[in-house]
């Protein structure tokens, strides 16, 4: 099956399946029907079956899903069965928050270096990870097999730094800067635009207020 | 027109239009054709026309869009023409990062209070905003007309705290905890699940590696 043809909407739901299956495993549940899973996840059972059919099904008629098997298969699809070395560029509060998430490490995303252009931060450690000078970036990426870089720096710097990172061999950018990066097609870019998320919230809040006022 | 019938996909693109139009204004550009806008934004001109038609059009044949007018109209749709008081629950690195974003304030999202259960943080200020005890939450929300609460605390606490916030009158939750909140329908919930975003990145990274290996 060609995984390129699977819609982003389906793929976006995989991490949520993965989270629920992980919780079922923690609760000692070994198998689950699509109906039971759908109730827990608040989606329809047919949606679950359709989504998972994109990847070859995994379920058995009359038995349901083997929780651990499905968890592992989705984990493999998501690439969290492998270790990925990650660096963080921009070591302010947001960068430090990310470095502190031990959950990322549990899923294979290992932060091995942090960088900043503010020399007052050099030598400081976050969960044992040293903050280094941007001048060391190139060597560090080559020596430590870095695949992913989280960009937690102002948007004015993000474009230039992203291009540098790619030239040093980084394959994926987790972009928190509020700017669109224009990088070669084969480079993976995943954006976290917090202000856009906040505007979505505000859009929905405004619609709720309209409803109360009887405006549509 | 019934704004409830507009798809989430369209609405999700509005903040990006808003951002580009803001940049055009900064550059002193007063009007733009959908073709020029589409080239800048790397979407098709027909997508832009379709998206904006959902909200009544705004464009004029042969003239294009008046940048400032369109910026203001989209801003109004997004509810960023009004002031929204916000509090942050959980004053660790992530909470402090959010409190430090002056851009949110420029768009009308004013952080007026920060809270934490860690008493070592009480009295500390972030950009002039005091970190307060959770015991003061109820009074603070009622006295300061708080509409939005950002939840930057562990998932084990998020569900209970979210229910409390709603009972105190908060209308929207900006949820950074990696858990689904089950709140009354009229409460707006916008999730920022960082680990799901990182898994999307990892999914796409894995597909790129498959491509290189010739596996599909």
PDB file of C-alpha atoms in Angstrom, chain B:
ATOM      1  CA  UNK B   1     -24.630  33.469   6.400  1.00  0.00           C
ATOM      2  CA  UNK B   2     -24.364  30.731   9.000  1.00  0.00           C
ATOM      3  CA  UNK B   3     -20.805  30.705  10.279  1.00  0.00           C
ATOM      4  CA  UNK B   4     -21.408  27.353  11.973  1.00  0.00           C
ATOM      5  CA  UNK B   5     -21.403  25.636   8.607  1.00  0.00           C
ATOM      6  CA  UNK B   6     -17.879  26.760   7.684  1.00  0.00           C
ATOM      7  CA  UNK B   7     -15.414  23.900   7.808  1.00  0.00           C
ATOM      8  CA  UNK B   8     -12.651  23.818  10.382  1.00  0.00           C
ATOM      9  CA  UNK B   9     -10.120  23.518   7.549  1.00  0.00           C
ATOM     10  CA  UNK B  10     -11.149  26.932   6.199  1.00  0.00           C
ATOM     11  CA  UNK B  11     -11.187  28.525   9.628  1.00  0.00           C
ATOM     12  CA  UNK B  12      -7.735  27.123  10.365  1.00  0.00           C
ATOM     13  CA  UNK B  13      -6.377  29.032   7.383  1.00  0.00           C
ATOM     14  CA  UNK B  14      -7.701  32.403   8.589  1.00  0.00           C
ATOM     15  CA  UNK B  15      -4.864  33.111  11.067  1.00  0.00           C
ATOM     16  CA  UNK B  16      -2.378  32.566   8.261  1.00  0.00           C
ATOM     17  CA  UNK B  17      -4.216  35.031   5.988  1.00  0.00           C
ATOM     18  CA  UNK B  18      -4.251  37.438   8.891  1.00  0.00           C
ATOM     19  CA  UNK B  19      -0.505  37.084   9.374  1.00  0.00           C
ATOM     20  CA  UNK B  20       0.298  37.661   5.691  1.00  0.00           C
ATOM     21  CA  UNK B  21      -2.037  40.637   5.447  1.00  0.00           C
ATOM     22  CA  UNK B  22      -0.386  42.135   8.535  1.00  0.00           C
ATOM     23  CA  UNK B  23       2.997  41.765   6.851  1.00  0.00           C
ATOM     24  CA  UNK B  24       1.666  43.401   3.669  1.00  0.00           C
ATOM     25  CA  UNK B  25       0.433  46.338   5.726  1.00  0.00           C
ATOM     26  CA  UNK B  26       3.843  46.652   7.381  1.00  0.00           C
ATOM     27  CA  UNK B  27       5.330  46.772   3.887  1.00  0.00           C
ATOM     28  CA  UNK B  28       2.941  49.610   2.978  1.00  0.00           C
ATOM     29  CA  UNK B  29       1.006  47.566   0.413  1.00  0.00           C
ATOM     30  CA  UNK B  30      -2.577  48.806   0.116  1.00  0.00           C
ATOM     31  CA  UNK B  31      -4.135  46.334  -2.266  1.00  0.00           C
ATOM     32  CA  UNK B  32      -3.339  42.914  -3.639  1.00  0.00           C
ATOM     33  CA  UNK B  33      -4.803  40.535  -6.203  1.00  0.00           C
ATOM     34  CA  UNK B  34      -5.657  36.987  -5.198  1.00  0.00           C
ATOM     35  CA  UNK B  35      -2.918  35.876  -7.648  1.00  0.00           C
ATOM     36  CA  UNK B  36      -0.210  37.893  -5.889  1.00  0.00           C
ATOM     37  CA  UNK B  37      -1.453  36.841  -2.468  1.00  0.00           C
ATOM     38  CA  UNK B  38      -1.504  33.209  -3.598  1.00  0.00           C
ATOM     39  CA  UNK B  39       2.125  33.390  -4.739  1.00  0.00           C
ATOM     40  CA  UNK B  40       3.254  34.831  -1.418  1.00  0.00           C
ATOM     41  CA  UNK B  41       1.291  32.301   0.576  1.00  0.00           C
ATOM     42  CA  UNK B  42       2.026  29.318  -1.630  1.00  0.00           C
ATOM     43  CA  UNK B  43      -1.632  28.347  -2.054  1.00  0.00           C
ATOM     44  CA  UNK B  44      -3.763  28.604  -5.194  1.00  0.00           C
ATOM     45  CA  UNK B  45      -5.627  31.811  -6.003  1.00  0.00           C
ATOM     46  CA  UNK B  46      -8.844  29.827  -6.317  1.00  0.00           C
ATOM     47  CA  UNK B  47      -8.347  28.474  -2.786  1.00  0.00           C
ATOM     48  CA  UNK B  48      -8.024  32.030  -1.492  1.00  0.00           C
ATOM     49  CA  UNK B  49     -11.159  33.181  -3.330  1.00  0.00           C
ATOM     50  CA  UNK B  50     -13.117  30.151  -2.133  1.00  0.00           C
ATOM     51  CA  UNK B  51     -11.972  30.561   1.466  1.00  0.00           C
ATOM     52  CA  UNK B  52     -12.835  34.234   1.630  1.00  0.00           C
ATOM     53  CA  UNK B  53     -16.176  33.716  -0.135  1.00  0.00           C
ATOM     54  CA  UNK B  54     -17.266  31.767   2.938  1.00  0.00           C
ATOM     55  CA  UNK B  55     -17.245  35.030   4.808  1.00  0.00           C
ATOM     56  CA  UNK B  56     -18.829  37.213   2.158  1.00  0.00           C
ATOM     57  CA  UNK B  57     -16.007  37.696  -0.293  1.00  0.00           C
ATOM     58  CA  UNK B  58     -14.267  40.997   0.484  1.00  0.00           C
ATOM     59  CA  UNK B  59     -12.677  41.155  -2.977  1.00  0.00           C
ATOM     60  CA  UNK B  60     -13.627  43.196  -6.030  1.00  0.00           C
ATOM     61  CA  UNK B  61     -13.277  41.951  -9.588  1.00  0.00           C
ATOM     62  CA  UNK B  62     -10.387  43.766 -11.281  1.00  0.00           C
ATOM     63  CA  UNK B  63      -9.288  45.493  -8.091  1.00  0.00           C
ATOM     64  CA  UNK B  64      -8.321  42.654  -5.825  1.00  0.00           C
ATOM     65  CA  UNK B  65      -8.375  42.983  -2.069  1.00  0.00           C
ATOM     66  CA  UNK B  66      -7.990  46.111  -0.012  1.00  0.00           C
ATOM     67  CA  UNK B  67      -5.304  44.876   2.389  1.00  0.00           C
ATOM     68  CA  UNK B  68      -6.257  46.887   5.456  1.00  0.00           C
ATOM     69  CA  UNK B  69      -9.976  46.227   5.040  1.00  0.00           C
ATOM     70  CA  UNK B  70      -9.426  42.480   4.625  1.00  0.00           C
ATOM     71  CA  UNK B  71      -7.022  42.457   7.584  1.00  0.00           C
ATOM     72  CA  UNK B  72      -9.597  44.118   9.778  1.00  0.00           C
ATOM     73  CA  UNK B  73     -12.449  41.895   8.618  1.00  0.00           C
ATOM     74  CA  UNK B  74     -10.486  38.709   9.246  1.00  0.00           C
ATOM     75  CA  UNK B  75      -9.339  40.126  12.578  1.00  0.00           C
ATOM     76  CA  UNK B  76     -12.969  40.699  13.503  1.00  0.00           C
ATOM     77  CA  UNK B  77     -13.881  37.120  12.493  1.00  0.00           C
ATOM     78  CA  UNK B  78     -11.005  35.839  14.612  1.00  0.00           C
ATOM     79  CA  UNK B  79     -12.130  37.961  17.528  1.00  0.00           C
ATOM     80  CA  UNK B  80      -8.763  39.711  17.795  1.00  0.00           C
ATOM     81  CA  UNK B  81     -10.423  43.133  17.507  1.00  0.00           C
ATOM     82  CA  UNK B  82     -11.481  42.756  21.132  1.00  0.00           C
ATOM     83  CA  UNK B  83      -9.601  42.399  24.397  1.00  0.00           C
ATOM     84  CA  UNK B  84      -9.681  38.964  26.015  1.00  0.00           C
ATOM     85  CA  UNK B  85      -8.416  38.507  29.550  1.00  0.00           C
ATOM     86  CA  UNK B  86      -6.400  35.334  30.006  1.00  0.00           C
ATOM     87  CA  UNK B  87      -4.830  33.517  32.929  1.00  0.00           C
ATOM     88  CA  UNK B  88      -2.158  30.842  32.900  1.00  0.00           C
ATOM     89  CA  UNK B  89      -2.504  27.804  35.142  1.00  0.00           C
ATOM     90  CA  UNK B  90       0.874  26.187  35.652  1.00  0.00           C
ATOM     91  CA  UNK B  91       3.776  28.621  35.843  1.00  0.00           C
ATOM     92  CA  UNK B  92       6.672  26.397  34.811  1.00  0.00           C
ATOM     93  CA  UNK B  93       8.778  27.049  31.727  1.00  0.00           C
ATOM     94  CA  UNK B  94       5.881  26.634  29.298  1.00  0.00           C
ATOM     95  CA  UNK B  95       3.580  28.921  31.287  1.00  0.00           C
ATOM     96  CA  UNK B  96       6.345  31.505  31.554  1.00  0.00           C
ATOM     97  CA  UNK B  97       7.085  31.240  27.833  1.00  0.00           C
ATOM     98  CA  UNK B  98       3.435  32.057  27.092  1.00  0.00           C
ATOM     99  CA  UNK B  99       3.394  34.936  29.567  1.00  0.00           C
ATOM    100  CA  UNK B 100       6.453  36.358  27.797  1.00  0.00           C
ATOM    101  CA  UNK B 101       4.899  36.445  24.306  1.00  0.00           C
ATOM    102  CA  UNK B 102       4.139  40.123  23.834  1.00  0.00           C
ATOM    103  CA  UNK B 103       2.653  39.272  20.432  1.00  0.00           C
ATOM    104  CA  UNK B 104      -0.369  37.695  22.088  1.00  0.00           C
ATOM    105  CA  UNK B 105      -1.049  40.939  23.884  1.00  0.00           C
ATOM    106  CA  UNK B 106      -0.796  42.915  20.653  1.00  0.00           C
ATOM    107  CA  UNK B 107      -3.640  40.733  19.375  1.00  0.00           C
ATOM    108  CA  UNK B 108      -5.801  41.419  22.385  1.00  0.00           C
ATOM    109  CA  UNK B 109      -4.963  38.413  24.567  1.00  0.00           C
ATOM    110  CA  UNK B 110      -3.927  39.995  27.852  1.00  0.00           C
ATOM    111  CA  UNK B 111      -2.416  37.741  30.497  1.00  0.00           C
ATOM    112  CA  UNK B 112      -3.605  39.196  33.778  1.00  0.00           C
ATOM    113  CA  UNK B 113      -2.680  36.419  36.189  1.00  0.00           C
ATOM    114  CA  UNK B 114      -0.530  33.311  36.586  1.00  0.00           C
ATOM    115  CA  UNK B 115      -1.165  30.489  38.992  1.00  0.00           C
ATOM    116  CA  UNK B 116       0.703  27.491  40.324  1.00  0.00           C
ATOM    117  CA  UNK B 117       0.442  25.023  43.169  1.00  0.00           C
ATOM    118  CA  UNK B 118       4.154  25.351  43.887  1.00  0.00           C
ATOM    119  CA  UNK B 119       4.361  27.907  46.686  1.00  0.00           C
ATOM    120  CA  UNK B 120       8.021  28.627  45.953  1.00  0.00           C
ATOM    121  CA  UNK B 121       6.821  30.528  42.892  1.00  0.00           C
ATOM    122  CA  UNK B 122       4.347  32.794  44.719  1.00  0.00           C
ATOM    123  CA  UNK B 123       5.153  36.470  44.379  1.00  0.00           C
ATOM    124  CA  UNK B 124       7.540  35.875  41.491  1.00  0.00           C
ATOM    125  CA  UNK B 125       6.745  38.090  38.514  1.00  0.00           C
ATOM    126  CA  UNK B 126       6.913  37.321  34.797  1.00  0.00           C
ATOM    127  CA  UNK B 127       6.755  40.490  32.679  1.00  0.00           C
ATOM    128  CA  UNK B 128       5.048  42.189  35.592  1.00  0.00           C
ATOM    129  CA  UNK B 129       2.486  39.394  36.038  1.00  0.00           C
ATOM    130  CA  UNK B 130       2.457  37.925  39.555  1.00  0.00           C
ATOM    131  CA  UNK B 131       2.340  34.172  40.128  1.00  0.00           C
ATOM    132  CA  UNK B 132      -0.459  33.458  42.609  1.00  0.00           C
ATOM    133  CA  UNK B 133      -1.748  30.565  44.709  1.00  0.00           C
ATOM    134  CA  UNK B 134      -4.449  28.306  43.274  1.00  0.00           C
ATOM    135  CA  UNK B 135      -6.582  29.266  46.264  1.00  0.00           C
ATOM    136  CA  UNK B 136      -7.001  32.738  44.817  1.00  0.00           C
ATOM    137  CA  UNK B 137      -8.215  31.380  41.458  1.00  0.00           C
ATOM    138  CA  UNK B 138     -11.969  31.605  41.988  1.00  0.00           C
ATOM    139  CA  UNK B 139     -11.984  35.202  43.217  1.00  0.00           C
ATOM    140  CA  UNK B 140      -9.495  36.298  40.597  1.00  0.00           C
ATOM    141  CA  UNK B 141     -11.591  34.940  37.729  1.00  0.00           C
ATOM    142  CA  UNK B 142     -14.766  36.602  38.960  1.00  0.00           C
ATOM    143  CA  UNK B 143     -13.142  39.969  39.694  1.00  0.00           C
ATOM    144  CA  UNK B 144     -11.065  40.236  36.521  1.00  0.00           C
ATOM    145  CA  UNK B 145     -13.526  39.104  33.865  1.00  0.00           C
ATOM    146  CA  UNK B 146     -11.338  36.192  32.753  1.00  0.00           C
ATOM    147  CA  UNK B 147     -12.512  34.502  29.552  1.00  0.00           C
ATOM    148  CA  UNK B 148      -9.538  32.277  28.679  1.00  0.00           C
ATOM    149  CA  UNK B 149      -7.325  29.966  30.743  1.00  0.00           C
ATOM    150  CA  UNK B 150      -4.144  28.420  29.376  1.00  0.00           C
ATOM    151  CA  UNK B 151      -3.547  25.033  31.004  1.00  0.00           C
ATOM    152  CA  UNK B 152       0.174  24.358  31.197  1.00  0.00           C
ATOM    153  CA  UNK B 153       0.201  21.721  33.880  1.00  0.00           C
ATOM    154  CA  UNK B 154       0.615  17.934  34.004  1.00  0.00           C
ATOM    155  CA  UNK B 155      -2.184  15.857  32.519  1.00  0.00           C
ATOM    156  CA  UNK B 156      -2.984  14.259  35.865  1.00  0.00           C
ATOM    157  CA  UNK B 157      -4.184  17.632  37.175  1.00  0.00           C
ATOM    158  CA  UNK B 158      -5.611  19.136  34.003  1.00  0.00           C
ATOM    159  CA  UNK B 159      -9.047  17.476  34.033  1.00  0.00           C
ATOM    160  CA  UNK B 160      -9.922  18.523  37.577  1.00  0.00           C
ATOM    161  CA  UNK B 161      -8.567  22.056  37.180  1.00  0.00           C
ATOM    162  CA  UNK B 162     -10.402  22.530  33.858  1.00  0.00           C
ATOM    163  CA  UNK B 163     -13.707  21.612  35.515  1.00  0.00           C
ATOM    164  CA  UNK B 164     -13.020  24.073  38.321  1.00  0.00           C
ATOM    165  CA  UNK B 165     -12.197  26.839  35.858  1.00  0.00           C
ATOM    166  CA  UNK B 166     -15.465  26.274  34.019  1.00  0.00           C
ATOM    167  CA  UNK B 167     -17.437  26.364  37.260  1.00  0.00           C
ATOM    168  CA  UNK B 168     -15.806  29.739  38.032  1.00  0.00           C
ATOM    169  CA  UNK B 169     -16.940  31.147  34.693  1.00  0.00           C
ATOM    170  CA  UNK B 170     -14.015  30.626  32.294  1.00  0.00           C
ATOM    171  CA  UNK B 171     -15.350  30.297  28.732  1.00  0.00           C
ATOM    172  CA  UNK B 172     -12.359  28.902  26.847  1.00  0.00           C
ATOM    173  CA  UNK B 173      -9.505  26.548  27.697  1.00  0.00           C
ATOM    174  CA  UNK B 174      -6.214  26.619  25.824  1.00  0.00           C
ATOM    175  CA  UNK B 175      -5.108  23.131  26.738  1.00  0.00           C
ATOM    176  CA  UNK B 176      -1.437  22.153  26.635  1.00  0.00           C
ATOM    177  CA  UNK B 177      -1.930  19.077  28.847  1.00  0.00           C
ATOM    178  CA  UNK B 178      -1.803  15.846  26.876  1.00  0.00           C
ATOM    179  CA  UNK B 179      -5.322  14.734  27.710  1.00  0.00           C
ATOM    180  CA  UNK B 180      -8.781  15.195  26.177  1.00  0.00           C
ATOM    181  CA  UNK B 181     -11.000  17.446  28.272  1.00  0.00           C
ATOM    182  CA  UNK B 182     -14.658  16.502  28.527  1.00  0.00           C
ATOM    183  CA  UNK B 183     -16.385  19.830  29.177  1.00  0.00           C
ATOM    184  CA  UNK B 184     -19.835  21.274  28.423  1.00  0.00           C
ATOM    185  CA  UNK B 185     -20.441  21.917  24.718  1.00  0.00           C
ATOM    186  CA  UNK B 186     -20.471  25.698  25.038  1.00  0.00           C
ATOM    187  CA  UNK B 187     -16.948  25.747  26.484  1.00  0.00           C
ATOM    188  CA  UNK B 188     -14.315  26.309  23.812  1.00  0.00           C
ATOM    189  CA  UNK B 189     -11.333  23.975  24.003  1.00  0.00           C
ATOM    190  CA  UNK B 190      -8.286  24.427  21.815  1.00  0.00           C
ATOM    191  CA  UNK B 191      -5.615  21.783  22.264  1.00  0.00           C
ATOM    192  CA  UNK B 192      -1.876  22.139  21.761  1.00  0.00           C
ATOM    193  CA  UNK B 193      -0.612  18.591  22.059  1.00  0.00           C
ATOM    194  CA  UNK B 194       3.130  18.967  21.550  1.00  0.00           C
ATOM    195  CA  UNK B 195       3.886  15.267  21.634  1.00  0.00           C
ATOM    196  CA  UNK B 196       1.290  14.634  18.911  1.00  0.00           C
ATOM    197  CA  UNK B 197       2.912  17.305  16.778  1.00  0.00           C
ATOM    198  CA  UNK B 198       6.294  15.664  17.318  1.00  0.00           C
ATOM    199  CA  UNK B 199       4.834  12.294  16.303  1.00  0.00           C
ATOM    200  CA  UNK B 200       3.470  13.828  13.101  1.00  0.00           C
ATOM    201  CA  UNK B 201       6.968  15.059  12.379  1.00  0.00           C
ATOM    202  CA  UNK B 202       8.349  11.625  13.083  1.00  0.00           C
ATOM    203  CA  UNK B 203       5.715   9.987  10.864  1.00  0.00           C
ATOM    204  CA  UNK B 204       6.759  12.196   7.954  1.00  0.00           C
ATOM    205  CA  UNK B 205      10.444  11.671   8.690  1.00  0.00           C
ATOM    206  CA  UNK B 206       9.906   7.915   8.584  1.00  0.00           C
ATOM    207  CA  UNK B 207       8.082   8.202   5.224  1.00  0.00           C
ATOM    208  CA  UNK B 208      11.024  10.221   3.828  1.00  0.00           C
ATOM    209  CA  UNK B 209      13.424   7.505   4.967  1.00  0.00           C
ATOM    210  CA  UNK B 210      11.211   4.816   3.403  1.00  0.00           C
ATOM    211  CA  UNK B 211      11.288   6.778   0.141  1.00  0.00           C
ATOM    212  CA  UNK B 212      15.063   6.903   0.140  1.00  0.00           C
ATOM    213  CA  UNK B 213      15.218   3.174   0.719  1.00  0.00           C
ATOM    214  CA  UNK B 214      12.681   2.636  -2.069  1.00  0.00           C
ATOM    215  CA  UNK B 215      10.106   1.188   0.360  1.00  0.00           C
ATOM    216  CA  UNK B 216       6.587   2.558   0.054  1.00  0.00           C
TER     217      UNK B 216
END
